[in-house]
Coordinates of C-alpha atoms in Angstrom, one line a residue:
M1 CA 7.9 -1.9 -3.0
K2 CA 10.7 -1.6 -0.5
K3 CA 10.4 1.3 1.9
F4 CA 7.7 3.0 -0.1
L5 CA 5.5 4.3 2.6
F6 CA 6.9 7.7 3.0
G7 CA 7.8 8.2 -0.7
W8 CA 4.3 8.4 -1.8
I9 CA 1.8 11.2 -1.9
C10 CA -1.4 9.2 -1.4
L11 CA -5.1 9.8 -2.0
V12 CA -6.9 9.6 1.3
W13 CA -10.6 10.1 1.8
L14 CA -10.7 12.4 4.8
M15 CA -13.0 11.5 7.7
G16 CA -14.4 15.0 8.5
S17 CA -13.2 17.5 11.0
C18 CA -11.1 16.0 13.8
A19 CA -12.0 16.5 17.5
P20 CA -9.2 16.4 19.9
V21 CA -8.2 12.9 20.9
T22 CA -6.9 11.9 24.3
P23 CA -4.4 9.1 24.3
A24 CA -5.8 6.0 26.0
P25 CA -4.5 5.4 29.6
P26 CA -2.0 2.6 30.2
V27 CA -3.3 -0.9 30.8
E28 CA -1.8 -3.2 33.3
T29 CA -0.7 -6.6 32.0
A30 CA 1.1 -9.7 33.3
Q31 CA 2.7 -10.9 30.2
G32 CA 6.3 -10.8 31.5
K33 CA 7.5 -8.0 29.2
P34 CA 8.0 -4.3 29.5
T35 CA 4.6 -2.6 29.8
V36 CA 3.4 0.8 29.1
A37 CA 2.3 1.1 32.7
A38 CA 5.9 0.3 33.8
V39 CA 7.2 3.1 31.6
M40 CA 4.6 5.8 32.3
D41 CA 3.9 6.8 35.8
S42 CA 0.1 6.7 36.3
S43 CA 0.2 9.8 38.4
H44 CA 0.9 11.7 35.2
T45 CA -2.0 10.4 33.2
P46 CA -2.9 13.3 30.8
S47 CA -6.0 15.2 31.6
P48 CA -8.8 15.3 29.1
L49 CA -7.7 17.6 26.3
P50 CA -9.7 20.9 26.2
T51 CA -11.5 22.0 23.1
A52 CA -11.3 25.7 23.7
R53 CA -8.5 27.6 21.9
P54 CA -6.1 29.3 24.2
T55 CA -4.9 32.9 24.4
E56 CA -1.8 33.0 22.2
T57 CA 1.4 33.8 24.1
S58 CA 4.8 34.5 22.7
V59 CA 8.0 32.8 23.9
P60 CA 11.4 34.0 22.6
A61 CA 13.1 31.5 20.4
T62 CA 16.5 30.4 21.6
R63 CA 17.8 28.4 18.6
T64 CA 19.2 29.5 15.3
I65 CA 17.2 27.7 12.7
T66 CA 18.5 26.3 9.4
P67 CA 16.0 26.9 6.5
L68 CA 14.0 23.8 5.6
P69 CA 14.0 22.1 2.3
A70 CA 10.7 22.4 0.4
I71 CA 8.5 19.3 0.1
P72 CA 6.3 18.7 -3.0
T73 CA 2.7 20.0 -3.0
F74 CA 0.0 17.3 -2.7
T75 CA -1.4 16.3 -6.1
P76 CA -5.1 17.2 -6.2
T77 CA -7.6 14.4 -6.6
F78 CA -8.5 13.7 -10.2
D79 CA -11.8 15.3 -11.3
A80 CA -14.0 12.7 -13.0
R81 CA -15.9 15.5 -14.7
T82 CA -12.9 16.1 -17.0
I83 CA -13.2 12.7 -18.7
V84 CA -14.1 12.8 -22.3
T85 CA -16.4 10.0 -23.4
V86 CA -15.1 8.1 -26.4
T87 CA -17.2 8.2 -29.5
P88 CA -16.5 5.2 -31.8
V89 CA -15.4 6.3 -35.3
A90 CA -15.1 2.9 -36.9
E91 CA -17.9 1.4 -38.8
K92 CA -19.7 -1.6 -37.2
A93 CA -17.6 -4.7 -37.8
E94 CA -19.0 -7.6 -39.7
C95 CA -18.2 -11.2 -38.6
P96 CA -18.6 -14.5 -40.5
K97 CA -21.9 -16.3 -40.2
E98 CA -22.0 -18.7 -37.3
T99 CA -22.6 -22.5 -37.6
S100 CA -23.6 -23.8 -34.3
T101 CA -22.9 -27.5 -35.2
M102 CA -19.1 -27.0 -35.3
E103 CA -17.1 -28.2 -32.3
F104 CA -14.0 -26.6 -31.0
N105 CA -11.4 -29.3 -30.6
P106 CA -7.9 -27.9 -31.1
E107 CA -5.3 -30.6 -31.9
L108 CA -2.1 -28.7 -31.5
T109 CA 1.1 -30.0 -33.0
N110 CA 4.7 -28.9 -32.5
S111 CA 5.6 -25.7 -34.4
V112 CA 8.5 -23.4 -34.5
D113 CA 6.1 -20.5 -34.1
G114 CA 5.3 -21.6 -30.5
P115 CA 2.1 -23.0 -28.8
N116 CA 0.2 -19.7 -28.7
K117 CA 0.6 -19.3 -32.5
Q118 CA -0.9 -22.7 -33.0
F119 CA -3.8 -21.9 -30.7
T120 CA -4.6 -18.5 -32.2
D121 CA -4.3 -19.9 -35.8
Y122 CA -6.7 -22.7 -35.0
T123 CA -9.1 -20.4 -33.2
I124 CA -9.2 -17.9 -36.1
N125 CA -9.8 -20.6 -38.6
F126 CA -12.5 -22.1 -36.4
L127 CA -14.3 -18.7 -36.0
N128 CA -13.9 -17.8 -39.7
S129 CA -15.4 -21.2 -40.6
G130 CA -18.6 -20.4 -38.6
G131 CA -17.6 -21.7 -35.2
T132 CA -19.1 -19.9 -32.2
A133 CA -17.8 -18.6 -28.9
N134 CA -20.2 -20.9 -27.1
S135 CA -18.6 -23.9 -28.8
I136 CA -15.2 -22.7 -27.5
K137 CA -16.6 -22.3 -24.0
A138 CA -18.2 -25.7 -24.1
S139 CA -14.7 -27.3 -24.7
Y140 CA -13.5 -26.1 -21.3
T141 CA -14.6 -27.7 -18.1
Y142 CA -14.2 -24.3 -16.2
P143 CA -14.6 -21.5 -18.8
N144 CA -15.2 -18.8 -16.1
G145 CA -12.3 -16.5 -15.9
I146 CA -10.7 -17.6 -19.2
I147 CA -13.3 -16.8 -21.9
Q148 CA -15.4 -13.6 -22.2
E149 CA -17.4 -12.0 -25.0
K150 CA -17.5 -8.2 -24.6
D151 CA -17.6 -5.2 -26.9
L152 CA -14.2 -3.7 -26.2
T153 CA -13.9 -1.5 -29.3
G154 CA -17.3 0.3 -28.9
D155 CA -18.6 -0.7 -32.3
G156 CA -21.5 -2.8 -31.1
I157 CA -19.9 -6.1 -31.9
N158 CA -18.4 -8.3 -29.2
E159 CA -14.7 -9.2 -29.2
L160 CA -13.7 -12.7 -27.9
I161 CA -11.2 -12.7 -25.0
I162 CA -9.4 -16.0 -24.2
A163 CA -6.9 -16.6 -21.4
Y164 CA -4.8 -19.5 -22.9
G165 CA -1.8 -20.7 -20.9
I166 CA 0.3 -17.7 -20.2
W167 CA -1.4 -15.5 -22.8
L168 CA -4.4 -13.2 -23.0
D169 CA -5.7 -13.2 -26.6
I170 CA -8.2 -10.7 -28.0
F171 CA -10.0 -11.8 -31.2
G172 CA -12.2 -9.4 -33.2
C173 CA -13.7 -8.9 -36.7
K174 CA -12.3 -6.7 -39.4
G175 CA -13.1 -6.8 -43.1
G176 CA -15.7 -9.6 -42.5
K177 CA -13.1 -11.9 -40.9
Y178 CA -11.9 -12.7 -37.4
Q179 CA -8.3 -11.9 -36.6
L180 CA -6.1 -11.7 -33.6
F181 CA -6.2 -8.0 -32.4
N182 CA -3.6 -8.4 -29.6
E183 CA -1.9 -11.0 -27.4
F184 CA -0.4 -10.2 -24.0
T185 CA 1.8 -12.0 -21.6
R186 CA 4.4 -11.3 -18.9
D187 CA 8.0 -12.3 -18.5
G188 CA 8.2 -15.4 -16.4
A189 CA 4.4 -15.9 -16.6
Q190 CA 3.1 -19.3 -15.6
G191 CA -0.6 -18.6 -16.1
S192 CA -3.2 -16.0 -17.0
A193 CA -6.9 -15.2 -16.3
I194 CA -9.5 -12.6 -16.9
I195 CA -10.4 -10.7 -13.7
D196 CA -13.1 -8.4 -15.2
V197 CA -14.2 -6.4 -18.2
V198 CA -15.2 -3.0 -16.9
D199 CA -14.9 0.7 -17.7
T200 CA -12.2 1.7 -15.3
N201 CA -12.0 5.3 -16.4
Q202 CA -15.6 6.1 -17.3
N203 CA -14.9 7.1 -20.9
G204 CA -17.4 4.8 -22.4
L205 CA -15.1 2.0 -23.4
L206 CA -14.8 -1.3 -21.6
D207 CA -11.4 -2.3 -20.4
L208 CA -9.9 -5.8 -20.0
V209 CA -8.5 -6.4 -16.5
G210 CA -6.1 -9.3 -16.8
Y211 CA -4.1 -11.4 -14.4
F212 CA -0.8 -13.1 -14.7
D213 CA 1.1 -15.6 -12.4
A214 CA 4.8 -15.5 -12.5
C215 CA 7.9 -16.6 -10.5
F216 CA 8.5 -20.0 -9.0
G217 CA 5.3 -21.5 -7.6
D218 CA 3.1 -18.6 -8.9
R219 CA 4.5 -16.4 -6.2
C220 CA 4.5 -13.2 -8.1
P221 CA 1.0 -12.4 -9.4
S222 CA 0.3 -9.1 -11.2
I223 CA -2.4 -7.4 -13.2
D224 CA -2.7 -5.3 -16.3
I225 CA -5.6 -3.2 -17.8
Y226 CA -6.0 -2.9 -21.6
E227 CA -8.1 -0.4 -23.6
W228 CA -8.8 0.0 -27.3
N229 CA -7.2 3.2 -28.7
G230 CA -8.7 2.9 -32.2
N231 CA -6.0 0.7 -33.6
E232 CA -4.9 -1.7 -30.9
F233 CA -5.2 -2.4 -27.2
K234 CA -2.8 -0.6 -25.0
S235 CA -2.1 -0.9 -21.3
L236 CA -3.7 1.8 -19.1
I237 CA -1.4 1.2 -16.1
S238 CA 1.4 3.7 -15.8
V239 CA 4.9 2.4 -16.5
N240 CA 6.7 1.1 -13.4
S241 CA 3.5 1.6 -11.3
E242 CA 3.0 -0.4 -8.1
C243 CA -0.3 -1.4 -9.7
W244 CA 1.6 -3.3 -12.4
Q245 CA 4.6 -4.8 -10.7
A246 CA 4.5 -8.3 -9.3
M247 CA 3.2 -8.7 -5.7
S248 CA 3.1 -11.7 -3.3
A249 CA 0.5 -14.4 -3.8
P250 CA -2.4 -14.9 -3.2
L251 CA -3.6 -11.7 -4.8
E252 CA -7.2 -10.5 -4.4
V253 CA -8.5 -7.9 -6.9
K254 CA -11.7 -5.9 -6.4
I255 CA -13.0 -3.2 -8.7
K256 CA -15.4 -0.7 -7.1
D257 CA -16.1 3.1 -6.9
L258 CA -14.9 3.5 -3.3
N259 CA -15.2 7.3 -3.0
H260 CA -18.4 7.7 -5.2
D261 CA -16.8 10.0 -7.7
G262 CA -17.8 8.0 -10.7
I263 CA -14.4 6.4 -11.2
K264 CA -13.9 2.7 -10.2
E265 CA -10.9 2.1 -8.0
I266 CA -8.9 -1.2 -8.3
T267 CA -7.9 -2.6 -4.9
L268 CA -5.1 -5.1 -4.7
T269 CA -4.7 -7.1 -1.5
H270 CA -2.1 -9.8 -1.1
N271 CA -2.2 -11.7 2.2
G272 CA 0.3 -14.3 1.2
K273 CA 3.6 -14.5 3.0
P274 CA 7.0 -14.2 1.2
W275 CA 9.1 -17.2 0.5
P276 CA 11.0 -18.0 3.8
D277 CA 14.4 -16.9 2.7
G278 CA 14.5 -14.1 5.3
L279 CA 14.5 -11.3 2.8
G280 CA 10.9 -10.2 3.4
Y281 CA 10.7 -10.5 7.1
P282 CA 9.0 -9.1 9.2
Y283 CA 6.1 -9.1 6.7
R284 CA 2.7 -7.5 6.7
A285 CA 0.1 -7.8 4.0
I286 CA -0.5 -4.6 1.9
L287 CA -3.6 -3.0 0.4
H288 CA -3.0 -1.0 -2.8
I289 CA -5.7 1.2 -4.2
C290 CA -5.2 2.1 -7.9
A291 CA -7.3 4.3 -10.2
W292 CA -7.4 6.6 -13.2
N293 CA -5.5 9.8 -12.6
G294 CA -6.3 11.6 -15.9
N295 CA -3.4 10.0 -17.8
G296 CA -3.3 6.4 -16.7
I297 CA -4.0 4.1 -13.9
D298 CA -1.6 4.5 -11.0
L299 CA -1.3 3.9 -7.3
L300 CA -3.4 6.3 -5.3
S301 CA -2.7 4.9 -1.8
S302 CA -1.1 2.0 -0.1
E303 CA -1.3 0.8 3.5
Y304 CA -0.4 -2.1 5.6
V305 CA -2.8 -4.3 7.6
Q306 CA -2.9 -4.1 11.3
P307 CA 0.5 -3.6 13.0
I308 CA 2.1 -6.4 14.9
Y309 CA 5.1 -4.5 16.4
R310 CA 4.9 -1.2 18.2
Y311 CA 7.2 0.5 15.8
Q312 CA 4.9 -0.5 12.9
A313 CA 2.0 1.3 14.6
L314 CA 4.1 4.4 15.0
Q315 CA 5.2 4.3 11.3
D316 CA 1.6 3.9 10.2
G317 CA 0.7 6.9 12.3
D318 CA 3.4 9.0 10.5
F319 CA 2.2 7.7 7.2
A320 CA -1.4 8.7 8.0
T321 CA -0.2 12.1 9.1
L322 CA 1.6 12.6 5.7
A323 CA -1.6 11.6 4.0
G324 CA -3.6 14.2 6.0
N325 CA -5.7 11.5 7.8
F326 CA -5.3 13.0 11.3
P327 CA -8.1 11.0 13.0
K328 CA -6.3 7.8 11.9
A329 CA -2.9 9.1 12.9
L330 CA -4.1 10.1 16.4
N331 CA -5.6 6.6 16.9
L332 CA -2.4 5.0 15.9
Y333 CA -0.2 7.2 18.1
S334 CA -2.6 6.4 21.0
R335 CA -2.0 2.7 20.3
V336 CA 1.7 3.2 20.5
I337 CA 1.3 4.8 23.9
S338 CA -1.1 2.3 25.5
D339 CA -1.8 -0.8 23.4
E340 CA -0.3 -3.8 25.3
T341 CA -1.0 -6.2 22.4
L342 CA 1.8 -4.5 20.3
E343 CA 5.0 -6.4 20.4
W344 CA 8.5 -5.2 21.1
F345 CA 11.1 -5.6 18.4
T346 CA 14.9 -6.1 18.2
E347 CA 17.1 -7.6 15.6
E348 CA 17.4 -10.8 17.7
R349 CA 13.6 -10.9 17.9
N350 CA 13.3 -10.6 14.2
N351 CA 15.7 -13.5 13.7
Y352 CA 13.8 -15.7 16.2
D353 CA 10.4 -14.9 14.7
F354 CA 11.7 -15.7 11.3
W355 CA 12.8 -19.2 12.5
V356 CA 9.3 -19.8 13.8
Y357 CA 7.9 -18.6 10.5
R358 CA 10.2 -20.8 8.4
S359 CA 9.3 -23.9 10.4
E360 CA 5.7 -23.4 9.3
Y361 CA 6.9 -24.0 5.7
F362 CA 9.5 -26.7 6.4
P363 CA 8.7 -28.8 9.5
S364 CA 12.3 -30.1 9.4
F365 CA 13.4 -26.6 10.4
S366 CA 12.8 -26.5 14.1
E367 CA 12.9 -23.4 16.3
P368 CA 16.2 -22.3 17.6
T369 CA 17.6 -24.1 20.7
P370 CA 17.2 -23.0 23.4
T371 CA 13.7 -21.9 22.4
V372 CA 14.2 -18.6 24.1
S373 CA 17.8 -17.4 23.8
P374 CA 19.2 -15.4 26.6
S375 CA 19.8 -12.6 24.1
L376 CA 16.1 -12.7 23.2
Q377 CA 15.2 -9.9 25.5
P378 CA 13.5 -6.5 24.8
N379 CA 15.6 -3.4 24.4
L380 CA 14.4 -1.4 27.4
A381 CA 15.0 1.8 25.5
E382 CA 12.5 1.0 22.7
L383 CA 9.2 1.5 24.6
P384 CA 9.9 4.9 26.2
S385 CA 11.5 6.1 22.9
L386 CA 8.4 5.2 20.8
V387 CA 5.9 6.4 23.4
A388 CA 7.7 9.8 23.9
Y389 CA 7.8 10.2 20.1
A390 CA 4.1 9.4 19.8
Y391 CA 3.3 12.1 22.3
Y392 CA 5.4 14.6 20.3
R393 CA 3.5 13.7 17.1
I394 CA 0.1 14.1 18.8
M395 CA 1.2 17.6 19.8
L396 CA 2.1 18.4 16.2
I397 CA -1.3 17.3 14.9
H398 CA -3.2 19.4 17.5
L399 CA -1.1 22.4 16.5
V400 CA -1.6 22.0 12.8
Q401 CA -5.4 21.9 13.5
N402 CA -5.1 25.1 15.6
Y403 CA -5.9 23.3 18.9
E404 CA -3.0 25.0 20.7
S405 CA -4.4 24.4 24.2
D406 CA -4.7 20.7 23.5
A407 CA -1.2 20.7 22.1
G408 CA 0.0 22.4 25.3
T409 CA -1.6 19.7 27.5
V410 CA 0.2 17.0 25.5
Y411 CA 3.5 18.9 25.5
N412 CA 3.3 19.2 29.3
T413 CA 2.5 15.5 29.7
L414 CA 5.4 14.6 27.5
Q415 CA 7.8 16.7 29.7
Q416 CA 6.4 15.3 32.9
K417 CA 6.7 11.7 31.9
F418 CA 10.0 11.8 30.0
G419 CA 11.8 15.0 30.9
T420 CA 14.1 13.0 33.1
D421 CA 13.9 9.6 31.5
P422 CA 17.2 8.7 29.9
N423 CA 15.5 7.2 26.9
G424 CA 12.5 9.4 26.4
R425 CA 14.3 12.7 27.3
P426 CA 15.8 13.3 23.8
Y427 CA 12.2 13.3 22.3
A428 CA 11.1 15.7 25.0
E429 CA 14.0 17.9 24.2
M430 CA 13.1 17.8 20.5
A431 CA 9.5 18.7 21.4
T432 CA 10.9 21.7 23.4
A433 CA 13.0 22.8 20.4
F434 CA 9.8 22.7 18.3
W435 CA 7.6 24.4 21.0
E436 CA 9.9 27.3 21.6
A437 CA 10.4 28.1 17.9
Y438 CA 6.7 27.7 17.3
Q439 CA 5.7 30.0 20.1
S440 CA 8.0 32.7 18.7
T441 CA 6.1 33.0 15.4
H442 CA 3.2 30.5 15.6
E443 CA 4.3 29.1 12.3
M444 CA 4.6 25.3 11.9
Y445 CA 7.5 25.9 9.5
D446 CA 9.7 27.4 12.2
G447 CA 8.8 24.7 14.8
C448 CA 9.6 22.0 12.2
A449 CA 12.9 23.5 11.3
A450 CA 13.9 23.5 15.0
A451 CA 12.8 19.9 15.5
I452 CA 14.5 18.7 12.3
Q453 CA 17.7 20.5 13.3
Y454 CA 17.6 18.8 16.7
A455 CA 17.2 15.4 15.0
A456 CA 20.1 16.1 12.7
E457 CA 22.3 17.0 15.8
H458 CA 21.1 13.8 17.7
P459 CA 20.7 11.1 14.9
A460 CA 20.5 8.3 17.5
I461 CA 16.9 9.3 18.2
L462 CA 15.9 8.1 14.7
I463 CA 17.1 4.5 15.2
P464 CA 14.2 3.2 17.3
L465 CA 11.7 4.7 14.9
G466 CA 12.9 2.8 11.9
S467 CA 16.3 1.6 10.7
D468 CA 17.7 -1.2 8.5
Y469 CA 17.2 -3.8 11.2
H470 CA 13.4 -3.2 11.2
G471 CA 13.0 -5.1 7.9
W472 CA 12.6 -4.2 4.2
Q473 CA 9.0 -2.9 4.7
S474 CA 10.2 -0.4 7.3
H475 CA 11.0 3.2 6.6
T476 CA 14.5 4.3 7.5
Y477 CA 14.1 7.6 9.3
V478 CA 16.1 10.7 8.5
P479 CA 15.9 14.0 10.3
V480 CA 13.3 15.6 8.0
D481 CA 10.9 12.8 8.8
V482 CA 10.3 14.0 12.4
C483 CA 8.2 17.0 11.3
P484 CA 6.4 17.0 7.9
F485 CA 4.6 20.3 8.2
R486 CA 6.1 23.1 6.0

């Protein structure tokens, strides 16, 4: 999942038309760290953004613009009306007559065929001899999540699903006898469970949503979804999808129609923290939303939980912009500008915070000595850089929504606050490059081309936004990231 945020085209449920949003004013604090108020002169607090559209003016462009590379067109949302309901073609299966007095009591012995072969052979013999699913359930202290009776093939007869050890086994009747239809597991699996049996693509067939634990200490849980294709059960999850691959534990799975289109989405949330080896730090929990896309179940959107560091809020704003969720993006950019609870970040801060995090796992690992190293200080260039860039991105959102007067107000505020600031000035200059090119044609394409060209000529402005030292979940910025509108 590394650095995936800006690689995805996500499904986002838009929140209606966006009214202009004014960045929240700076808040004074006494926390002993650089504050927004210290960076932004309060005499330049932006005026309320007007809602009226201005008279268009034309300013000659002064830069020669390099043509932009094209970006992929957004994939349209899947239309649930195109789903074809499956009509079972097989005859209704017949199963052996049940004898309720039989007890399920497998006495497994060593076998070259492996423990699951022993279990499935015993279970098939038990069922074909008249044993019941209820007897199997009664043999387990906690059968919920490991045994289900559901009609997965659509023939009116229930199949028996059992999570046994690291396997998910599906038993069904054919030719008057029970047999093992399919068994599933994962490489490195240490356990399995049944999450739900539900129609995930609304085609009339129930699907098995299974769960597997893997890795040392069950640290890599994952799911899979199986559906009957007329001959066997096959996975619905697209190959190499983020919906299939292992995630961090604990994993919470919910299945619900989130956007009320008739298709159930599968949400995967993992709030567990990575093993304290430093590879996954700084870490934020992630929410994946997966659903049927017409061909399989794949990732529709993915987002992090609330940001901790200021750069994370900025990256979340850029991600929301890419997804077309402008209200969310404006809120995040406003937080970058004025939210005093967001933390500063440097490579030294990352190392220190990781020491604190690791000590929570292993008490013998104490915090670094001295507790606050002399080098553990904010980079004074970070705050003005991120704030100036946030103003620039707010300007872009207003323009793409045809609020040019509002964009002009934000542009002027950016120039007033950071036009002479040594750290914020490059972002003000990039905004000027965009503004002049845009005013010449009133095309976002031309403005973006100028801004991207400026970033390519001044690559140092990309480092505070997201670089290798920001951690594996961070996006590493390149020039085309500063303006996504083509």
